[in-house]
Structure formats: structure tokens, C-alpha cells
Short mmCIF file of N, CA and C in Angstrom, two decimals:
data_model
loop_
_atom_site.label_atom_id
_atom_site.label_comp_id
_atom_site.label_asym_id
_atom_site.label_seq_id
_atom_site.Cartn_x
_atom_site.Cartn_y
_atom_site.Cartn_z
N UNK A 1 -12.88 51.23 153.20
CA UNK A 1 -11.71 51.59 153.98
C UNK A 1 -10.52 50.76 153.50
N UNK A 2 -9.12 51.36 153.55
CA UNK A 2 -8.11 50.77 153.24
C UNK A 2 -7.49 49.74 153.94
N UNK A 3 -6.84 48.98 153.51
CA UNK A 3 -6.13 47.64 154.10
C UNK A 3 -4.88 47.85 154.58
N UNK A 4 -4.49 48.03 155.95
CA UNK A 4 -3.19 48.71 155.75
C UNK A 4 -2.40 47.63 155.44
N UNK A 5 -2.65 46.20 155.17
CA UNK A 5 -1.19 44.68 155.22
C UNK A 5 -1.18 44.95 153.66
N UNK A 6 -1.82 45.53 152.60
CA UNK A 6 -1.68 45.85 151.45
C UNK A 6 -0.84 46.70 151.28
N UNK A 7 -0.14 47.56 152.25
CA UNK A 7 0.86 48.61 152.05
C UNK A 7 2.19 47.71 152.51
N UNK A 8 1.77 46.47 153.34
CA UNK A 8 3.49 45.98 153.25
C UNK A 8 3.95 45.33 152.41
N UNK A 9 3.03 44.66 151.08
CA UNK A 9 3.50 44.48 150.42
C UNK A 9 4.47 44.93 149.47
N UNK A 10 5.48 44.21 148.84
CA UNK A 10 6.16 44.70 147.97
C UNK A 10 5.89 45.80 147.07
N UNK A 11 6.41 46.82 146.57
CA UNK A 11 5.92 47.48 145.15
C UNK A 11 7.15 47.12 144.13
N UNK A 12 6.79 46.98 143.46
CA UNK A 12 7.81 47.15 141.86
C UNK A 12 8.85 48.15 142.03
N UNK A 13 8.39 49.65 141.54
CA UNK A 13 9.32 50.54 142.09
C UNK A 13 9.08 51.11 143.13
N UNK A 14 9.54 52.50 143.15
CA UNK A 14 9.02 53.20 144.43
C UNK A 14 9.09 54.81 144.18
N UNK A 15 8.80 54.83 142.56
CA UNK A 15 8.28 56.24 142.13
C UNK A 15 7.08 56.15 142.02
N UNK A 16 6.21 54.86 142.42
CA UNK A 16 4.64 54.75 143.10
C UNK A 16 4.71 55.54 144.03
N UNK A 17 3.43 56.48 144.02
CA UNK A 17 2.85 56.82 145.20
C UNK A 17 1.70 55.97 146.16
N UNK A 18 1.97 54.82 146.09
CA UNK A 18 1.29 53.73 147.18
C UNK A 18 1.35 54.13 147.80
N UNK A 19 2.65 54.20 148.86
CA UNK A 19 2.58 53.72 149.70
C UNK A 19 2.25 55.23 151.28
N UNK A 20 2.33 56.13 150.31
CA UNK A 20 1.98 57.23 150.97
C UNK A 20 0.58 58.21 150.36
N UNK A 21 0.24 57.98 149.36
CA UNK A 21 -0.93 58.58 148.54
C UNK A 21 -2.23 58.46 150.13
N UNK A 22 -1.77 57.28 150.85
CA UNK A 22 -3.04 57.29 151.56
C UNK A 22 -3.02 58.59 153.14
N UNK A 23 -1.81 58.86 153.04
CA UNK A 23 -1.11 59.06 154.35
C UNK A 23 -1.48 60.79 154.01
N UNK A 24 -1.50 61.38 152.63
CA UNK A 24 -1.72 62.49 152.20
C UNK A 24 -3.04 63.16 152.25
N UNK A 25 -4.14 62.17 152.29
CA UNK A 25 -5.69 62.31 151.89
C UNK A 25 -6.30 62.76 153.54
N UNK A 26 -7.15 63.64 153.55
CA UNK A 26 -7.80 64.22 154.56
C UNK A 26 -8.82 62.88 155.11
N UNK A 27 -9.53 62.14 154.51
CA UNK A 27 -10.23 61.35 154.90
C UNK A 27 -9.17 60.12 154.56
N UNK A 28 -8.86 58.82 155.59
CA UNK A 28 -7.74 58.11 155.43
C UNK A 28 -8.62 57.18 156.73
N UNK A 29 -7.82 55.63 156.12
CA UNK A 29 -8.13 54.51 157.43
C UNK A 29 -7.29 55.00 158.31
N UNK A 30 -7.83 54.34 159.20
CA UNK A 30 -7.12 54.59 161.17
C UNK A 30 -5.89 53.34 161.19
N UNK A 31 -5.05 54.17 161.76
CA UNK A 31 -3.56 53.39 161.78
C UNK A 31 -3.42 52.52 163.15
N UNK A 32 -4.64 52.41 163.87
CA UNK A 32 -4.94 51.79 165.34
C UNK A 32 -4.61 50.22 164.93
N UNK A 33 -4.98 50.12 163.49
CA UNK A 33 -4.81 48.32 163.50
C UNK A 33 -3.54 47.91 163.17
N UNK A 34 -2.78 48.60 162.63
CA UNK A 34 -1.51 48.02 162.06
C UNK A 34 -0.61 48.60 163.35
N UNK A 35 -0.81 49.74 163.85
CA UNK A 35 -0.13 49.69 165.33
C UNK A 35 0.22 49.13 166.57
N UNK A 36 -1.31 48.37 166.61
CA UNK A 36 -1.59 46.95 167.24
C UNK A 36 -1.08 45.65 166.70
N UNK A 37 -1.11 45.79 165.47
CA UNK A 37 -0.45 44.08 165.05
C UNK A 37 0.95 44.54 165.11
N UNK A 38 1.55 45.57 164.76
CA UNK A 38 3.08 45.40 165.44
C UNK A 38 3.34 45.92 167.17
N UNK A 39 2.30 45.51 167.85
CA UNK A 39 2.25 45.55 169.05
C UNK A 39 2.36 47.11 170.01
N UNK A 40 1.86 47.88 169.57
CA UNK A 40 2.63 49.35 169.86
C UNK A 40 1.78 49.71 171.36
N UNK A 41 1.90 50.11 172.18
CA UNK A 41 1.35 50.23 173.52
C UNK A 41 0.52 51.18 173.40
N UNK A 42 -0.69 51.49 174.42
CA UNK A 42 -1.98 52.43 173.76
C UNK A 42 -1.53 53.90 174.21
N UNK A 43 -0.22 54.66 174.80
CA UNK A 43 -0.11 55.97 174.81
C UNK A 43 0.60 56.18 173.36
N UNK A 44 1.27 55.62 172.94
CA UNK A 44 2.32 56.10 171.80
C UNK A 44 0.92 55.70 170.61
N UNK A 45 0.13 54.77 170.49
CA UNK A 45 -0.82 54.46 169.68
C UNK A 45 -1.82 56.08 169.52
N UNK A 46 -2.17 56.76 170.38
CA UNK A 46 -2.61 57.74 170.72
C UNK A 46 -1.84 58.99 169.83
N UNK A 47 -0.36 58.82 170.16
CA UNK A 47 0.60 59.25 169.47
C UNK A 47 0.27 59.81 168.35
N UNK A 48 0.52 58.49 167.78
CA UNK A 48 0.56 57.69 166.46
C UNK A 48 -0.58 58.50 165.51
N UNK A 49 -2.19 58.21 166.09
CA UNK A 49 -3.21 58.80 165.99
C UNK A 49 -2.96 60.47 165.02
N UNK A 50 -2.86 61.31 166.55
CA UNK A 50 -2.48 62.68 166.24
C UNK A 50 -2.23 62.86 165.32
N UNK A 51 -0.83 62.21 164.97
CA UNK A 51 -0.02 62.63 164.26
C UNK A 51 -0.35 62.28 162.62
N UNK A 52 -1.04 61.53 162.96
CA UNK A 52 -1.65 60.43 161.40
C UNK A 52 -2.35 61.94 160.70
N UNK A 53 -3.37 62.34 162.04
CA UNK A 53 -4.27 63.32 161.45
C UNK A 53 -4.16 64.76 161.02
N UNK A 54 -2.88 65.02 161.35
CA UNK A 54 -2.37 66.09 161.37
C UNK A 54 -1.32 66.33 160.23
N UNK A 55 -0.69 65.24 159.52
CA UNK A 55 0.24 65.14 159.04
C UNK A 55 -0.55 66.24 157.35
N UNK A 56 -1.42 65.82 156.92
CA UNK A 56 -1.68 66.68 155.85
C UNK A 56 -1.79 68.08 156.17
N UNK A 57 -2.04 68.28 157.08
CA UNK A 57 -1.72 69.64 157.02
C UNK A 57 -0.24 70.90 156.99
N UNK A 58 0.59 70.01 156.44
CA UNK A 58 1.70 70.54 155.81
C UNK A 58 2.08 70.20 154.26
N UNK A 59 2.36 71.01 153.81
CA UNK A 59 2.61 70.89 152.32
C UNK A 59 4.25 70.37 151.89
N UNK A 60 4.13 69.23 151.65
CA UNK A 60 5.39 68.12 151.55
C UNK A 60 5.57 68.14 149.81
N UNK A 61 7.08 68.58 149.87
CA UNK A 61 7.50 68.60 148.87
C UNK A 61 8.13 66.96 148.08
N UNK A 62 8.48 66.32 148.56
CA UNK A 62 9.01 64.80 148.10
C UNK A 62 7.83 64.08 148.33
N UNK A 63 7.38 64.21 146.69
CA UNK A 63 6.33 63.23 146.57
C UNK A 63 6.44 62.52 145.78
N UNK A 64 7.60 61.99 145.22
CA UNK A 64 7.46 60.94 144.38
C UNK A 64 8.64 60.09 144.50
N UNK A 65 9.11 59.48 145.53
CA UNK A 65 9.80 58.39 146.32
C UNK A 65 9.01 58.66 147.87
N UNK A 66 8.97 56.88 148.39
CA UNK A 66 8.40 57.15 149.58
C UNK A 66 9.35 56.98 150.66
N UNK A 67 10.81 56.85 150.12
CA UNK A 67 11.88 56.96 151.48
C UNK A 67 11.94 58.52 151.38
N UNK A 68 12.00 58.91 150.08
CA UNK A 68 12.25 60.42 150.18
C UNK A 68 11.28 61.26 150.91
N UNK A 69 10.17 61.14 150.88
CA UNK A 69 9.18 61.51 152.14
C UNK A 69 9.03 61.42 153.26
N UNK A 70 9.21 60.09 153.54
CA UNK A 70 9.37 60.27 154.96
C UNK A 70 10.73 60.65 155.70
N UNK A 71 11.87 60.81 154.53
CA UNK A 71 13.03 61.37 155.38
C UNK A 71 12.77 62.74 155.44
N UNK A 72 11.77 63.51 154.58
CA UNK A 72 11.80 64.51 154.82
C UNK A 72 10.68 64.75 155.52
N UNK A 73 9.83 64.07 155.96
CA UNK A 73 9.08 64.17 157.30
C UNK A 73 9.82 63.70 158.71
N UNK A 74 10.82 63.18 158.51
CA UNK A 74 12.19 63.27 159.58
C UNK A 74 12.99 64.07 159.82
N UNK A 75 12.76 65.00 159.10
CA UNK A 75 13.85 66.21 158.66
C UNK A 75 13.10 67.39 159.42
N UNK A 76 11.63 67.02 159.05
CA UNK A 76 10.86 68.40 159.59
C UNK A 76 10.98 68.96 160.87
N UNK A 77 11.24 70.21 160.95
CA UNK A 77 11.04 70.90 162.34
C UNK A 77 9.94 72.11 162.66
N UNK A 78 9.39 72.40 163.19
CA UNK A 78 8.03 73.41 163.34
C UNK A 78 8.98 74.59 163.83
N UNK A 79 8.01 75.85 164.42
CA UNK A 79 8.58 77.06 164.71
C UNK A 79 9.57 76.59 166.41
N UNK A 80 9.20 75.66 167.56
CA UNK A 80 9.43 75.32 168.06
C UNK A 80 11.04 74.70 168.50
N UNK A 81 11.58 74.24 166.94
CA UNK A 81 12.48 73.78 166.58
C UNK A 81 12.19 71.77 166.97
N UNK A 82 10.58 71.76 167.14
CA UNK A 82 10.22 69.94 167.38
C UNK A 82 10.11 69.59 166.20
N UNK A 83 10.04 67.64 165.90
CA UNK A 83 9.36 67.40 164.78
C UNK A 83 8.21 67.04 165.30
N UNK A 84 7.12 67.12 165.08
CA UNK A 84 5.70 67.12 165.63
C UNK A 84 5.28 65.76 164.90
N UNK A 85 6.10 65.24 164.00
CA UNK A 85 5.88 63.80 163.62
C UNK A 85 6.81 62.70 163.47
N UNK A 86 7.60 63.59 164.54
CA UNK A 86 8.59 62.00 165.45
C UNK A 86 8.40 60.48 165.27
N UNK A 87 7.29 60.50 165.94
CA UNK A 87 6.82 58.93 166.29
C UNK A 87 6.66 58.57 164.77
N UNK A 88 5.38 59.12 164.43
CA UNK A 88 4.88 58.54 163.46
C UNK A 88 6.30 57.82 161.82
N UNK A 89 7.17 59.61 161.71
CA UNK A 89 8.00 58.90 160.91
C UNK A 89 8.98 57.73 161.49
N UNK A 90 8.95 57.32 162.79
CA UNK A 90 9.73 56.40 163.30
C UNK A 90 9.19 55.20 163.08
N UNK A 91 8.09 55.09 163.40
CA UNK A 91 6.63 53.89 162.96
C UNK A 91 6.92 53.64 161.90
N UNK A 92 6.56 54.63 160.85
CA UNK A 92 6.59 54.04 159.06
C UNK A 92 7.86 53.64 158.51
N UNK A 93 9.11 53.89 158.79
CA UNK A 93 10.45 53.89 158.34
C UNK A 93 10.89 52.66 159.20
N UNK A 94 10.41 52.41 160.39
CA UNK A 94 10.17 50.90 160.78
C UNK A 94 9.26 49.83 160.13
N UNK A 95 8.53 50.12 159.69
CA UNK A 95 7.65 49.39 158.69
C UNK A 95 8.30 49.02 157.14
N UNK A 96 9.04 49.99 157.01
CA UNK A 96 9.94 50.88 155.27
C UNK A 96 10.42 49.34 155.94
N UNK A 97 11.74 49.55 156.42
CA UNK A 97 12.31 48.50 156.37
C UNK A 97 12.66 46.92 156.90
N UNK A 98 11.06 46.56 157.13
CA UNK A 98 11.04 45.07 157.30
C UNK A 98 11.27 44.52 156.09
N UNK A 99 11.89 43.29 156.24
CA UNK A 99 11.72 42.66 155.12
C UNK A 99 10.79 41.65 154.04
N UNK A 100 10.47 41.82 153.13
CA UNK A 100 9.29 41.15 152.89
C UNK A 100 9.33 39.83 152.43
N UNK A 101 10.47 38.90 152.71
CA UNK A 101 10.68 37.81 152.31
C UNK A 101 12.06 37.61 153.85
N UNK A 102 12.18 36.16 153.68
CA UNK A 102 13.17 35.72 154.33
C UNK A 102 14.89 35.47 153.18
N UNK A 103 14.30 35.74 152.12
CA UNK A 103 15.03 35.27 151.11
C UNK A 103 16.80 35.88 151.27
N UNK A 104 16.78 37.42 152.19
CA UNK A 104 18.00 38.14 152.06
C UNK A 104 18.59 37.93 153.47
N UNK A 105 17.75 37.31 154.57
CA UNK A 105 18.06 36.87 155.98
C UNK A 105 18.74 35.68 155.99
N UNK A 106 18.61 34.45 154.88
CA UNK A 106 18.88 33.79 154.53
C UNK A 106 19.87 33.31 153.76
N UNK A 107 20.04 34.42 152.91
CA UNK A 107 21.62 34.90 152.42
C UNK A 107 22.87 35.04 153.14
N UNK A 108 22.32 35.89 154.30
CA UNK A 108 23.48 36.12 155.12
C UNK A 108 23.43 35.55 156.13
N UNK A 109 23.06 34.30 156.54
CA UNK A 109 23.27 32.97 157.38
C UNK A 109 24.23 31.58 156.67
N UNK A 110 23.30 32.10 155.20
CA UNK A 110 24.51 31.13 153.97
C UNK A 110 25.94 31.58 154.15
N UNK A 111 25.60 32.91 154.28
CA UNK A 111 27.15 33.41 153.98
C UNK A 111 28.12 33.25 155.02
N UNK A 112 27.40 34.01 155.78
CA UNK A 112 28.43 33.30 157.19
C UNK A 112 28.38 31.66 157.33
N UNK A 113 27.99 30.72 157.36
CA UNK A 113 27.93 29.21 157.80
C UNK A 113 29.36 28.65 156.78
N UNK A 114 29.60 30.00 155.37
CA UNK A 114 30.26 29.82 154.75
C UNK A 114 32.07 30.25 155.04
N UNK A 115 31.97 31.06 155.99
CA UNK A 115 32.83 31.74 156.42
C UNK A 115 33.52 31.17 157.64
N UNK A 116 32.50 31.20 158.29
CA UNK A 116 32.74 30.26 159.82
C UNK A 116 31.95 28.80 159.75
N UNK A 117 33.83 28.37 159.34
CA UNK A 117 33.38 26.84 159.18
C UNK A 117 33.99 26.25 160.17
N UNK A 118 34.43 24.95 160.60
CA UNK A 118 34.54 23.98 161.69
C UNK A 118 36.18 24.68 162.00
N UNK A 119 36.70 24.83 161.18
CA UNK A 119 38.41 25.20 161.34
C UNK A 119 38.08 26.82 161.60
N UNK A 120 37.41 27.38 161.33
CA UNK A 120 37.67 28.79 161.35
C UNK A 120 36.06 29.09 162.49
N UNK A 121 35.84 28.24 163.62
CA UNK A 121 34.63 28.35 164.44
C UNK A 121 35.28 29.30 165.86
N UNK A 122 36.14 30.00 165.64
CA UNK A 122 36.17 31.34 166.83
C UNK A 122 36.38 32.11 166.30
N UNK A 123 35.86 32.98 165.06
CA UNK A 123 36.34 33.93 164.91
C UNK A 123 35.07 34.64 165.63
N UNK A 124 35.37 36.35 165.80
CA UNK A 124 35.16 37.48 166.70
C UNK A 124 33.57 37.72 165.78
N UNK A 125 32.81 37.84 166.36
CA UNK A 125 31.91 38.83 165.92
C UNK A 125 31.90 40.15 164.90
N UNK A 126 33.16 40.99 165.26
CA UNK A 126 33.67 42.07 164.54
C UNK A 126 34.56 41.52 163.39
N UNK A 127 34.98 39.99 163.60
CA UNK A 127 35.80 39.86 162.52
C UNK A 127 35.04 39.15 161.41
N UNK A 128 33.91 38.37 161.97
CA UNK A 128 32.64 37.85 160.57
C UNK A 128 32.17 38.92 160.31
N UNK A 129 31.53 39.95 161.07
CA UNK A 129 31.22 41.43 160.39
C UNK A 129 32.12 41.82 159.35
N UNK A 130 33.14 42.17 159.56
CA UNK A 130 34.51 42.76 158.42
C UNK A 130 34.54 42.11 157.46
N UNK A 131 34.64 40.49 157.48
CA UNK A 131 34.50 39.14 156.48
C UNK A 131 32.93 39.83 155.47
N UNK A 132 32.02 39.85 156.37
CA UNK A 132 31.10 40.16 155.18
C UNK A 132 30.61 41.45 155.15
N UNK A 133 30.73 42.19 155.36
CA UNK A 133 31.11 43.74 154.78
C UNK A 133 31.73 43.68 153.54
N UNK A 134 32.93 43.00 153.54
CA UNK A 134 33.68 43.06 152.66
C UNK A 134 33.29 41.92 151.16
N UNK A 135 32.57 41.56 151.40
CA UNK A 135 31.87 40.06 150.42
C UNK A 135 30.60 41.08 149.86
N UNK A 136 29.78 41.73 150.78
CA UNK A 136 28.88 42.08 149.88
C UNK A 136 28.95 43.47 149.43
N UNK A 137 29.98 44.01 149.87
CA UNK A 137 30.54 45.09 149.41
C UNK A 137 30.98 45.14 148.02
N UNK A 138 31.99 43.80 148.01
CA UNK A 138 32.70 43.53 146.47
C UNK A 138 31.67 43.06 145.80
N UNK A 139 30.40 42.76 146.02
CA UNK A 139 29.46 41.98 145.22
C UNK A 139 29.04 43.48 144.74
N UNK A 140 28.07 44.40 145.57
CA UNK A 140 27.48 45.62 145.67
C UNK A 140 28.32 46.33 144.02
N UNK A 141 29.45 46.88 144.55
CA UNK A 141 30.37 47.19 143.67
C UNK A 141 30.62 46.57 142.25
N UNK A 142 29.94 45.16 141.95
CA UNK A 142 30.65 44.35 141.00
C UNK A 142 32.37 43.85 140.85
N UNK A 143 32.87 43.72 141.42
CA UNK A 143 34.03 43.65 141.45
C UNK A 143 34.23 42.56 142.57
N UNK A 144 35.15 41.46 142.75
CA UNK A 144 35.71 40.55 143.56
C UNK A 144 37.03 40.72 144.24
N UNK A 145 37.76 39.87 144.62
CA UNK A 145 38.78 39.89 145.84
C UNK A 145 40.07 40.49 144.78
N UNK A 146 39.81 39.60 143.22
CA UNK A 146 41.25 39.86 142.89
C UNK A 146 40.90 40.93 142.11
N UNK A 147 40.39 41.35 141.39
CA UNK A 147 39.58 42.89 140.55
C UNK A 147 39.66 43.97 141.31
N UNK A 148 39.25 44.13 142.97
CA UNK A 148 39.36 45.17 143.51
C UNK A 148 40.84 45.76 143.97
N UNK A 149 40.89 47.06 143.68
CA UNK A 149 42.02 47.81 144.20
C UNK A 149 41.58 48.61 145.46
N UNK A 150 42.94 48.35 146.27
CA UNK A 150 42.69 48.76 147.37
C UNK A 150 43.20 49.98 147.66
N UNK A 151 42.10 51.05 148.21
CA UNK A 151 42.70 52.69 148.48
C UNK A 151 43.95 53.01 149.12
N UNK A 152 44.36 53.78 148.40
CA UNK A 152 45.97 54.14 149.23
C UNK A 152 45.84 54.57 150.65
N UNK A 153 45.23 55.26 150.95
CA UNK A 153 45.20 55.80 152.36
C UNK A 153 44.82 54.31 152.87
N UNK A 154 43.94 53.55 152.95
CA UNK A 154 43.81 51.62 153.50
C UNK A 154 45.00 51.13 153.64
N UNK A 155 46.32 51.16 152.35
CA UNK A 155 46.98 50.36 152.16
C UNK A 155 48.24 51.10 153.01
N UNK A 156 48.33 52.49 153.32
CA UNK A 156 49.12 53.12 154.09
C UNK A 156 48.55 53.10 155.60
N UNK A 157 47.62 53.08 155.85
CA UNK A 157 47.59 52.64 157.09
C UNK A 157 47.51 51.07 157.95
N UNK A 158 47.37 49.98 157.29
CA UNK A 158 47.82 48.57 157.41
C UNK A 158 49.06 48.43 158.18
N UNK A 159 49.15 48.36 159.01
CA UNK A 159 50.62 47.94 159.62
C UNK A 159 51.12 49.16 161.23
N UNK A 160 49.80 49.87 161.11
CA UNK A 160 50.27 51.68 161.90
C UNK A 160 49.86 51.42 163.16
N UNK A 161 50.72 51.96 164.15
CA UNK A 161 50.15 51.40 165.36
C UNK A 161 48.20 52.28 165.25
N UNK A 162 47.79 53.09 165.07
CA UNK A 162 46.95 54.35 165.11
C UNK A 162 45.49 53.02 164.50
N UNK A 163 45.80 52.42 163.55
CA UNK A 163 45.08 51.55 162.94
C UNK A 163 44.59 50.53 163.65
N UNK A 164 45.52 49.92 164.49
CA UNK A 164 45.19 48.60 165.16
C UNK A 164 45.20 48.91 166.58
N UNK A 165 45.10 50.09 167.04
CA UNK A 165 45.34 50.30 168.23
C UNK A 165 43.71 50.96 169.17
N UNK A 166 42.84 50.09 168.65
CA UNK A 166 41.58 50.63 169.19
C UNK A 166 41.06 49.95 170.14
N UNK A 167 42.11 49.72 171.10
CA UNK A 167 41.90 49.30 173.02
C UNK A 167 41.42 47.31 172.81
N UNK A 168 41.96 47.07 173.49
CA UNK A 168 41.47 45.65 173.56
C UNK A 168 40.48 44.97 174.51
N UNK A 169 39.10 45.63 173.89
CA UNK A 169 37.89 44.75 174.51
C UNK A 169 37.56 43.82 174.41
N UNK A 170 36.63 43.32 174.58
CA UNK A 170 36.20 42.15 173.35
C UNK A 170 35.24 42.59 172.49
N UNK A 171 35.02 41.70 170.86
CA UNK A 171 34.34 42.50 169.79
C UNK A 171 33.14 42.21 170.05
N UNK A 172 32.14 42.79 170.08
CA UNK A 172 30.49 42.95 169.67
C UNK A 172 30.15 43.46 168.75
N UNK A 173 29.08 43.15 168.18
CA UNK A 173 28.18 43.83 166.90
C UNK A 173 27.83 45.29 167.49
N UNK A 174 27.82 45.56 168.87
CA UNK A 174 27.82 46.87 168.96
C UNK A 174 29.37 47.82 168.47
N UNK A 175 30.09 47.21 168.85
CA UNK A 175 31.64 48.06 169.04
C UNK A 175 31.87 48.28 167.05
N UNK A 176 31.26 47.87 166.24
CA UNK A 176 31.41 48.16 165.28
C UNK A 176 31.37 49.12 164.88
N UNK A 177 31.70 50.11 164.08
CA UNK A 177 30.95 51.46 163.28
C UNK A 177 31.28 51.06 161.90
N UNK A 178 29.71 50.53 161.57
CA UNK A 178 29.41 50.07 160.14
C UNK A 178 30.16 51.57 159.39
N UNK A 179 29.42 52.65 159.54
CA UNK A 179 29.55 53.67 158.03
C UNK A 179 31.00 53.72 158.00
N UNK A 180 31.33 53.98 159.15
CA UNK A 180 33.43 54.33 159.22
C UNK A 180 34.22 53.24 158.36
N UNK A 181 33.32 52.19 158.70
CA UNK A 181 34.28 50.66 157.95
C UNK A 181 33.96 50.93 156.54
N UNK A 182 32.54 51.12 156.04
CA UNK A 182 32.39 50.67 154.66
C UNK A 182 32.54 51.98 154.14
N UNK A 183 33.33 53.55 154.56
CA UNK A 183 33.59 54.32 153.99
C UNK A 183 34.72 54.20 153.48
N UNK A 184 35.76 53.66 154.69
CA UNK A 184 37.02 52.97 154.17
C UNK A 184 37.20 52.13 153.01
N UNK A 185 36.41 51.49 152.88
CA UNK A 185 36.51 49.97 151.65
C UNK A 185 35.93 50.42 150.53
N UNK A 186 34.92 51.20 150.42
CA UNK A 186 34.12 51.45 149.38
C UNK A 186 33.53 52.68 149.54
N UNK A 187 34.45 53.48 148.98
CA UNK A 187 34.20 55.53 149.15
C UNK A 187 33.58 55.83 148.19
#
């Protein structure tokens, strides 16, 4: 029987079929143990089950990336208009993206401790967000502070009431909208 803590390991690439080759096979280990070590409660585990067993019996076209599979087992809808494997792709795409090292959690504690230093210790939540959006954005991109050009529509709206005029709450990591910001900066 298979190991499922062998599937959180890293892969090299991810035009391996690891990490789903097992998820495809009619005879397959029971997903009861790795559901339990990430703590999952015993009706949705039940869930989980079903859906494990049922899942081959549709013919899945994205088989050779395993984000591309399971988005398109997120995508799926039956005659019903349900996805009948809800949970389960919610489970694995929660699993997709833990991280397998502390090494990139760690990055961005460097980065901020770097940002918000003793003179600059109130800035907003939304405004260290923006600070590094914009740092690993220009990294992402290759390009830095003085290399990057900034989009005309950005540089025409700077100064507009329409721009700065989005009610004065206070900032949270909720009140953000990541995609809206980093569509702006980097289209």
C-alpha cells in the first residue's frame, strides 16, 4: 500500500505524474490517514472517502500537470450542474499548496523586518502589503525600482480623487484585493 507523506514531498517538476497516477488507479490506498493527520472531522472524512472512490470513474483529460488536474477536477460539473468532487478537490489543492520548507515563510518575515524598521514601526497592514507586492513583484519580473516603468493608466491616475478615495477604514489584510493591485503593477 502507498504512503500518502511520500506525495508531500517535493517533486522536481510537475510534468510527473506522482502525484496523481495514484488518485487515477481503481485499486488505490485509503485517504482516511492523511485526512486525519491534517485533522479533517469524520463526516467530511466520509466525504472525502466517496469521492476518492468515485473519482476514476470519469475520463480526465489533464494528465500531465497535477495543478492542471485538479483545476480541472474543480472545474467539473455533472448533469446536475454539482461538482460531485468538491471536497475532495478542496482537500488536495489544500495539500498542492503547503509549503514544503520554511525557507519562503522566512523570506517574507526577512523582508518585512526589512521594511518595517524602528522609524518606519506604524505602517498599515495594507501599506507593508503594497511595500511587498511591489518588491517581489519587481524581483518576479526581473527588473528593480529604477529599471521598472511605470504604466500610464498608474501614472494617470496618482493624484485622482477616484484613486485615493476608497472610504477611510482602517487597513486589514482582508480589505486588500491582491489580483486588482498586482494587475495594476504588473499586467
Amino acid at each position: 500500500m502507498a504512503d500518502f507523506k511520500e506525495w508531500l514531498q517535493p517533486v522536481e517538476n510537475d510534468t510527473s505524474k506522482a502525484y496523481f497516477q495514484e488518485t487515477l488507479k481503481v485499486v488505490k490506498p485509503s485517504i482516511v490517514e492523511i485526512a486525519q493527520e491534517f485533522r479533517v472531522n469524520a463526516p467530511m472524512i466520509e466525504k472525502l472517502v466517496s469521492q476518492w472512490r468515485n473519482i476514476v470513474h470519469i475520463k480526465w483529460e489533464s494528465l500531465t500537470s497535477t495543478v492542471k488536474f485538479w483545476n480541472e477536477v474543480m472545474q467539473y460539473k455533472d448533469a446536475a450542474d454539482n461538482n460531485p468532487f468538491a471536497e475532495l478537490c478542496e482537500f488536495a489543492m489544500s495539500l498542492i499548496s503547503l509549503p514544503h520548507s520554511n525557507a519562503d515563510v522566512e523570506r517574507v518575515f526577512s523582508q518585512m523586518s526589512l521594511v518595517k524598521t524602528k522609524l518606519r514601526n506604524r505602517l498599515a497592514v495594507r501599506t507593508l502589503n503594497a511595500i511587498l507586492y511591489v518588491r517581489f513583484g519587481l524581483k518576479r519580473a526581473g527588473k528593480c525600482c529604477y529599471s521598472y516603468t511605470v504604466p500610464d493608466n498608474v501614472l494617470r491616475s496618482i493624484g485622482t480623487k477616484e484613486y485615493y478615495d476608497s472610504g477611510s477604514q482602517p487597513s486589514t489584510s482582508a480589505d486588500v484585493d491582491e489580483d486588482e493591485d498586482l494587475n495594476i503593477l504588473f499586467p
